[in-house]
mmCIF file of C-alpha atoms in Angstrom:
data_model
loop_
_atom_site.group_PDB
_atom_site.id
_atom_site.type_symbol
_atom_site.label_atom_id
_atom_site.label_comp_id
_atom_site.label_asym_id
_atom_site.label_seq_id
_atom_site.Cartn_x
_atom_site.Cartn_y
_atom_site.Cartn_z
ATOM 1 C CA GLY A 502 0.036 -82.552 -83.423
ATOM 2 C CA ALA A 503 -2.972 -80.741 -84.804
ATOM 3 C CA GLY A 504 -1.195 -77.428 -85.153
ATOM 4 C CA VAL A 505 2.135 -75.718 -84.674
ATOM 5 C CA SER A 506 2.952 -75.734 -80.987
ATOM 6 C CA GLN A 507 5.204 -73.152 -79.363
ATOM 7 C CA SER A 508 6.560 -72.752 -75.872
ATOM 8 C CA PRO A 509 6.733 -70.802 -73.725
ATOM 9 C CA SER A 510 3.728 -68.718 -74.690
ATOM 10 C CA ASN A 511 5.053 -65.833 -72.630
ATOM 11 C CA LYS A 512 8.552 -65.098 -71.409
ATOM 12 C CA VAL A 513 9.837 -62.158 -69.419
ATOM 13 C CA THR A 514 13.600 -62.011 -69.138
ATOM 14 C CA GLU A 515 16.204 -59.605 -67.904
ATOM 15 C CA LYS A 516 18.434 -57.793 -70.345
ATOM 16 C CA GLY A 517 21.589 -59.787 -70.971
ATOM 17 C CA LYS A 518 20.083 -63.199 -70.252
ATOM 18 C CA ASP A 519 19.794 -65.960 -72.845
ATOM 19 C CA VAL A 520 16.402 -67.336 -73.874
ATOM 20 C CA GLU A 521 15.306 -70.435 -75.750
ATOM 21 C CA LEU A 522 12.039 -70.663 -77.627
ATOM 22 C CA ARG A 523 10.731 -74.018 -78.756
ATOM 23 C CA CYS A 524 8.622 -74.987 -81.763
ATOM 24 C CA ASP A 525 6.960 -78.277 -82.593
ATOM 25 C CA PRO A 526 5.695 -78.165 -86.205
ATOM 26 C CA ILE A 527 2.667 -79.879 -87.660
ATOM 27 C CA SER A 528 3.365 -83.581 -87.958
ATOM 28 C CA GLY A 529 4.725 -84.450 -91.384
ATOM 29 C CA HIS A 530 5.620 -80.902 -92.339
ATOM 30 C CA THR A 531 9.123 -80.761 -93.737
ATOM 31 C CA ALA A 532 9.557 -77.007 -93.764
ATOM 32 C CA LEU A 533 9.845 -74.929 -90.602
ATOM 33 C CA TYR A 534 10.098 -71.155 -90.332
ATOM 34 C CA TRP A 535 10.710 -68.577 -87.646
ATOM 35 C CA TYR A 536 9.367 -65.046 -87.910
ATOM 36 C CA ARG A 537 9.248 -62.086 -85.572
ATOM 37 C CA GLN A 538 6.452 -59.583 -85.147
ATOM 38 C CA SER A 539 7.105 -56.448 -83.137
ATOM 39 C CA LEU A 540 4.495 -53.989 -81.922
ATOM 40 C CA GLY A 541 3.752 -51.649 -84.766
ATOM 41 C CA GLN A 542 6.029 -53.565 -87.098
ATOM 42 C CA GLY A 543 5.203 -56.036 -89.771
ATOM 43 C CA LEU A 544 6.129 -59.674 -90.020
ATOM 44 C CA GLU A 545 9.902 -60.238 -90.184
ATOM 45 C CA PHE A 546 11.389 -63.446 -91.568
ATOM 46 C CA LEU A 547 14.192 -64.919 -89.466
ATOM 47 C CA ILE A 548 15.148 -68.422 -90.591
ATOM 48 C CA TYR A 549 13.917 -71.345 -92.691
ATOM 49 C CA PHE A 550 14.624 -75.075 -92.386
ATOM 50 C CA GLN A 551 13.802 -77.589 -95.113
ATOM 51 C CA GLY A 552 14.600 -81.238 -94.561
ATOM 52 C CA ASN A 553 18.326 -81.876 -94.431
ATOM 53 C CA SER A 554 19.219 -78.821 -96.488
ATOM 54 C CA ALA A 555 21.290 -76.006 -95.057
ATOM 55 C CA PRO A 556 18.938 -73.522 -93.383
ATOM 56 C CA ASP A 557 18.325 -70.065 -94.811
ATOM 57 C CA LYS A 558 19.551 -67.827 -91.996
ATOM 58 C CA SER A 559 19.424 -64.643 -93.995
ATOM 59 C CA GLY A 560 16.788 -63.037 -91.775
ATOM 60 C CA LEU A 561 18.567 -63.405 -88.452
ATOM 61 C CA PRO A 562 19.168 -59.842 -87.210
ATOM 62 C CA SER A 563 22.475 -60.491 -85.428
ATOM 63 C CA ASP A 564 24.839 -63.239 -84.337
ATOM 64 C CA ARG A 565 23.069 -63.285 -80.975
ATOM 65 C CA PHE A 566 20.293 -65.188 -82.729
ATOM 66 C CA SER A 567 20.618 -68.833 -83.654
ATOM 67 C CA ALA A 568 18.290 -71.714 -84.350
ATOM 68 C CA GLU A 569 18.523 -75.427 -84.764
ATOM 69 C CA ARG A 570 16.193 -78.160 -85.817
ATOM 70 C CA THR A 571 16.846 -81.603 -84.443
ATOM 71 C CA GLY A 572 15.716 -84.769 -86.164
ATOM 72 C CA GLY A 573 13.862 -82.794 -88.785
ATOM 73 C CA SER A 574 11.103 -81.920 -86.355
ATOM 74 C CA VAL A 575 11.378 -79.761 -83.237
ATOM 75 C CA SER A 576 13.214 -76.455 -83.498
ATOM 76 C CA THR A 577 14.748 -74.156 -80.912
ATOM 77 C CA LEU A 578 15.401 -70.454 -81.432
ATOM 78 C CA THR A 579 18.044 -69.110 -79.084
ATOM 79 C CA ILE A 580 18.651 -65.462 -78.338
ATOM 80 C CA GLN A 581 21.837 -64.744 -76.433
ATOM 81 C CA ARG A 582 22.458 -61.649 -74.318
ATOM 82 C CA THR A 583 18.943 -60.362 -74.892
ATOM 83 C CA GLN A 584 18.369 -56.676 -75.531
ATOM 84 C CA GLN A 585 15.207 -54.649 -75.055
ATOM 85 C CA GLU A 586 14.784 -54.353 -78.807
ATOM 86 C CA ASP A 587 14.421 -58.146 -78.927
ATOM 87 C CA SER A 588 11.008 -57.796 -77.277
ATOM 88 C CA ALA A 589 8.514 -59.152 -79.783
ATOM 89 C CA VAL A 590 6.302 -62.074 -80.651
ATOM 90 C CA TYR A 591 8.342 -64.899 -82.106
ATOM 91 C CA LEU A 592 6.231 -66.932 -84.496
ATOM 92 C CA CYS A 593 7.044 -70.400 -85.677
ATOM 93 C CA ALA A 594 5.392 -71.801 -88.769
ATOM 94 C CA SER A 595 5.515 -74.947 -90.850
ATOM 95 C CA SER A 596 4.441 -76.167 -94.251
ATOM 96 C CA LEU A 597 4.299 -79.298 -96.341
ATOM 97 C CA ARG A 598 6.610 -78.213 -99.049
ATOM 98 C CA THR A 599 5.840 -79.982 -102.304
ATOM 99 C CA ALA A 600 5.599 -78.723 -105.849
ATOM 100 C CA THR A 601 1.952 -79.604 -106.126
ATOM 101 C CA THR A 602 0.465 -78.279 -102.911
ATOM 102 C CA GLY A 603 -0.160 -74.637 -102.198
ATOM 103 C CA ASN A 604 2.721 -74.695 -99.730
ATOM 104 C CA THR A 605 0.470 -73.012 -97.254
ATOM 105 C CA ILE A 606 2.375 -71.770 -94.243
ATOM 106 C CA TYR A 607 0.671 -72.429 -90.907
ATOM 107 C CA PHE A 608 1.604 -70.407 -87.862
ATOM 108 C CA GLY A 609 1.750 -71.192 -84.185
ATOM 109 C CA GLU A 610 0.334 -68.912 -81.509
ATOM 110 C CA GLY A 611 3.717 -67.346 -80.889
ATOM 111 C CA SER A 612 6.053 -66.843 -77.967
ATOM 112 C CA TRP A 613 5.697 -63.369 -76.477
ATOM 113 C CA LEU A 614 9.112 -62.228 -75.331
ATOM 114 C CA THR A 615 9.563 -59.212 -73.084
ATOM 115 C CA VAL A 616 13.062 -58.081 -72.190
ATOM 116 C CA VAL A 617 13.193 -55.820 -69.140
ATOM 117 C CA ASP B 1261 7.103 -58.870 -105.071
ATOM 118 C CA ALA B 1262 3.611 -57.635 -105.723
ATOM 119 C CA LYS B 1263 2.007 -55.269 -103.241
ATOM 120 C CA THR B 1264 -1.555 -55.373 -102.036
ATOM 121 C CA THR B 1265 -3.915 -52.605 -101.045
ATOM 122 C CA GLN B 1266 -6.647 -53.110 -98.494
ATOM 123 C CA PRO B 1267 -9.027 -50.709 -96.733
ATOM 124 C CA PRO B 1268 -7.755 -49.999 -93.232
ATOM 125 C CA SER B 1269 -10.952 -50.942 -91.465
ATOM 126 C CA MET B 1270 -14.519 -52.071 -91.875
ATOM 127 C CA ASP B 1271 -17.475 -52.905 -89.679
ATOM 128 C CA CYS B 1272 -19.823 -55.795 -90.184
ATOM 129 C CA ALA B 1273 -23.069 -56.841 -88.516
ATOM 130 C CA GLU B 1274 -23.124 -60.223 -86.853
ATOM 131 C CA GLY B 1275 -24.788 -62.828 -89.046
ATOM 132 C CA ARG B 1276 -24.276 -60.854 -92.233
ATOM 133 C CA ALA B 1277 -21.720 -61.517 -94.937
ATOM 134 C CA ALA B 1278 -18.469 -59.614 -94.759
ATOM 135 C CA ASN B 1279 -16.839 -58.767 -98.084
ATOM 136 C CA LEU B 1280 -13.181 -57.797 -97.793
ATOM 137 C CA PRO B 1281 -11.590 -56.302 -100.912
ATOM 138 C CA CYS B 1282 -7.949 -56.486 -101.924
ATOM 139 C CA ASN B 1283 -6.198 -54.877 -104.872
ATOM 140 C CA HIS B 1284 -3.092 -56.492 -106.328
ATOM 141 C CA SER B 1285 -2.751 -54.856 -109.711
ATOM 142 C CA THR B 1286 0.898 -55.852 -110.208
ATOM 143 C CA ILE B 1287 0.428 -59.534 -109.439
ATOM 144 C CA SER B 1288 2.588 -61.878 -111.491
ATOM 145 C CA GLY B 1289 1.368 -64.983 -113.253
ATOM 146 C CA ASN B 1290 3.011 -67.323 -110.748
ATOM 147 C CA GLU B 1291 1.745 -65.547 -107.647
ATOM 148 C CA TYR B 1292 -1.080 -66.870 -105.538
ATOM 149 C CA VAL B 1293 -3.479 -64.763 -103.482
ATOM 150 C CA TYR B 1294 -3.417 -65.765 -99.821
ATOM 151 C CA TRP B 1295 -5.549 -64.548 -96.943
ATOM 152 C CA TYR B 1296 -4.618 -64.756 -93.304
ATOM 153 C CA ARG B 1297 -6.170 -63.203 -90.246
ATOM 154 C CA GLN B 1298 -4.814 -62.369 -86.851
ATOM 155 C CA ILE B 1299 -7.033 -62.206 -83.845
ATOM 156 C CA HIS B 1300 -5.653 -60.085 -81.038
ATOM 157 C CA SER B 1301 -2.762 -61.760 -79.211
ATOM 158 C CA GLN B 1302 -2.837 -64.822 -81.448
ATOM 159 C CA GLY B 1303 -0.682 -66.029 -84.320
ATOM 160 C CA PRO B 1304 -1.735 -65.492 -87.929
ATOM 161 C CA GLN B 1305 -4.372 -67.973 -89.056
ATOM 162 C CA TYR B 1306 -4.535 -69.211 -92.626
ATOM 163 C CA ILE B 1307 -7.927 -68.691 -94.245
ATOM 164 C CA ILE B 1308 -7.819 -69.488 -97.940
ATOM 165 C CA HIS B 1309 -5.753 -69.082 -101.094
ATOM 166 C CA GLY B 1310 -6.218 -69.199 -104.832
ATOM 167 C CA LEU B 1311 -4.508 -68.646 -108.161
ATOM 168 C CA LYS B 1312 -7.233 -67.654 -110.606
ATOM 169 C CA ASN B 1313 -10.315 -69.714 -109.865
ATOM 170 C CA ASN B 1314 -12.759 -68.888 -107.115
ATOM 171 C CA GLU B 1315 -12.230 -70.973 -104.010
ATOM 172 C CA THR B 1316 -14.396 -71.935 -101.057
ATOM 173 C CA ASN B 1317 -13.648 -73.726 -97.822
ATOM 174 C CA GLU B 1318 -15.287 -74.080 -94.440
ATOM 175 C CA MET B 1319 -14.129 -70.628 -93.387
ATOM 176 C CA ALA B 1320 -14.610 -68.390 -96.393
ATOM 177 C CA SER B 1321 -14.883 -67.884 -100.126
ATOM 178 C CA LEU B 1322 -12.315 -66.187 -102.336
ATOM 179 C CA ILE B 1323 -13.397 -64.430 -105.493
ATOM 180 C CA ILE B 1324 -10.592 -63.463 -107.873
ATOM 181 C CA THR B 1325 -11.332 -61.215 -110.838
ATOM 182 C CA GLU B 1326 -10.621 -62.540 -114.299
ATOM 183 C CA ASP B 1327 -7.653 -60.196 -114.756
ATOM 184 C CA ARG B 1328 -6.421 -61.217 -111.274
ATOM 185 C CA LYS B 1329 -5.848 -57.625 -110.313
ATOM 186 C CA SER B 1330 -8.185 -57.773 -107.360
ATOM 187 C CA SER B 1331 -9.942 -60.234 -105.107
ATOM 188 C CA THR B 1332 -12.604 -60.368 -102.414
ATOM 189 C CA LEU B 1333 -12.664 -62.507 -99.312
ATOM 190 C CA ILE B 1334 -16.183 -63.363 -98.232
ATOM 191 C CA LEU B 1335 -17.048 -64.447 -94.721
ATOM 192 C CA PRO B 1336 -20.594 -65.735 -95.308
ATOM 193 C CA HIS B 1337 -22.014 -65.331 -91.806
ATOM 194 C CA ALA B 1338 -19.782 -63.161 -89.668
ATOM 195 C CA THR B 1339 -19.632 -63.857 -85.950
ATOM 196 C CA LEU B 1340 -18.106 -61.839 -83.132
ATOM 197 C CA ARG B 1341 -15.157 -64.238 -83.180
ATOM 198 C CA ASP B 1342 -14.344 -63.094 -86.711
ATOM 199 C CA THR B 1343 -13.192 -59.731 -85.357
ATOM 200 C CA ALA B 1344 -9.543 -59.607 -86.422
ATOM 201 C CA VAL B 1345 -7.018 -58.019 -88.745
ATOM 202 C CA TYR B 1346 -7.276 -59.618 -92.187
ATOM 203 C CA TYR B 1347 -4.220 -59.724 -94.415
ATOM 204 C CA CYS B 1348 -4.203 -60.243 -98.153
ATOM 205 C CA ILE B 1349 -0.819 -61.198 -99.610
ATOM 206 C CA VAL B 1350 0.396 -62.385 -102.972
ATOM 207 C CA ARG B 1351 3.300 -64.778 -103.238
ATOM 208 C CA PRO B 1352 4.811 -67.443 -105.448
ATOM 209 C CA LEU B 1353 4.558 -70.947 -104.052
ATOM 210 C CA ASP B 1354 8.235 -71.071 -103.148
ATOM 211 C CA ASP B 1355 8.355 -67.698 -101.387
ATOM 212 C CA TYR B 1356 8.542 -68.035 -97.628
ATOM 213 C CA LYS B 1357 9.759 -64.588 -96.652
ATOM 214 C CA LEU B 1358 6.223 -63.477 -95.989
ATOM 215 C CA SER B 1359 5.397 -59.897 -95.247
ATOM 216 C CA PHE B 1360 2.053 -58.604 -94.143
ATOM 217 C CA GLY B 1361 0.868 -55.087 -94.872
ATOM 218 C CA ALA B 1362 -1.392 -53.183 -92.526
ATOM 219 C CA GLY B 1363 -4.369 -55.345 -93.403
ATOM 220 C CA THR B 1364 -8.020 -54.605 -92.791
ATOM 221 C CA THR B 1365 -9.243 -54.406 -89.230
ATOM 222 C CA VAL B 1366 -12.655 -56.020 -89.273
ATOM 223 C CA THR B 1367 -14.976 -55.409 -86.361
ATOM 224 C CA VAL B 1368 -18.079 -57.548 -86.158
ATOM 225 C CA ARG B 1369 -20.811 -55.907 -84.112
ATOM 226 C CA ALA B 1370 -23.752 -57.578 -82.453
#
């Protein structure tokens, strides 16, 4: 597609429920990233996928968070047993990761998660 | 990684050029200057980036000083839709753990 597509755009869930957030990166982009942006907080890196390499999960805040990327394209971020502190905007991004490009990271519009 | 310093806010008249400064005095030789903006309730939008040469695209121009310790983003003809928080970051090409500072809140007034 023309840009990074995320769904749902807004999600309200009850504490303790599981949620899945979906990301469709820019066509042809091999790298996919998830970030989180909380109100009053900065941008927080969560996880990075590059091709068939093992993902960098170093930013995931707890084992309730997981992500997968199927077929090297679409990715799903799953949050189990949601807590109120999980309320945030979850941003997916992608880039065309080569040594000669600027490796510019393009963001989607985000999935706004509210845990009540 | 290098830090950046930006003014917290600035106003701009519609139709005029907006010049957004950024200081990055500790930038390393392999770090690029990137600008993003975030309009309220939207995801960050890439604007422009550069290493040491001035750059221009359909959105903006980027002027980087010769010593690379500071840069200026220029929006040539600001519109009301340019009202946003503008973030200046410096990063090596292979760094993906982005972090945005407070940025500059730009308000374009009619």
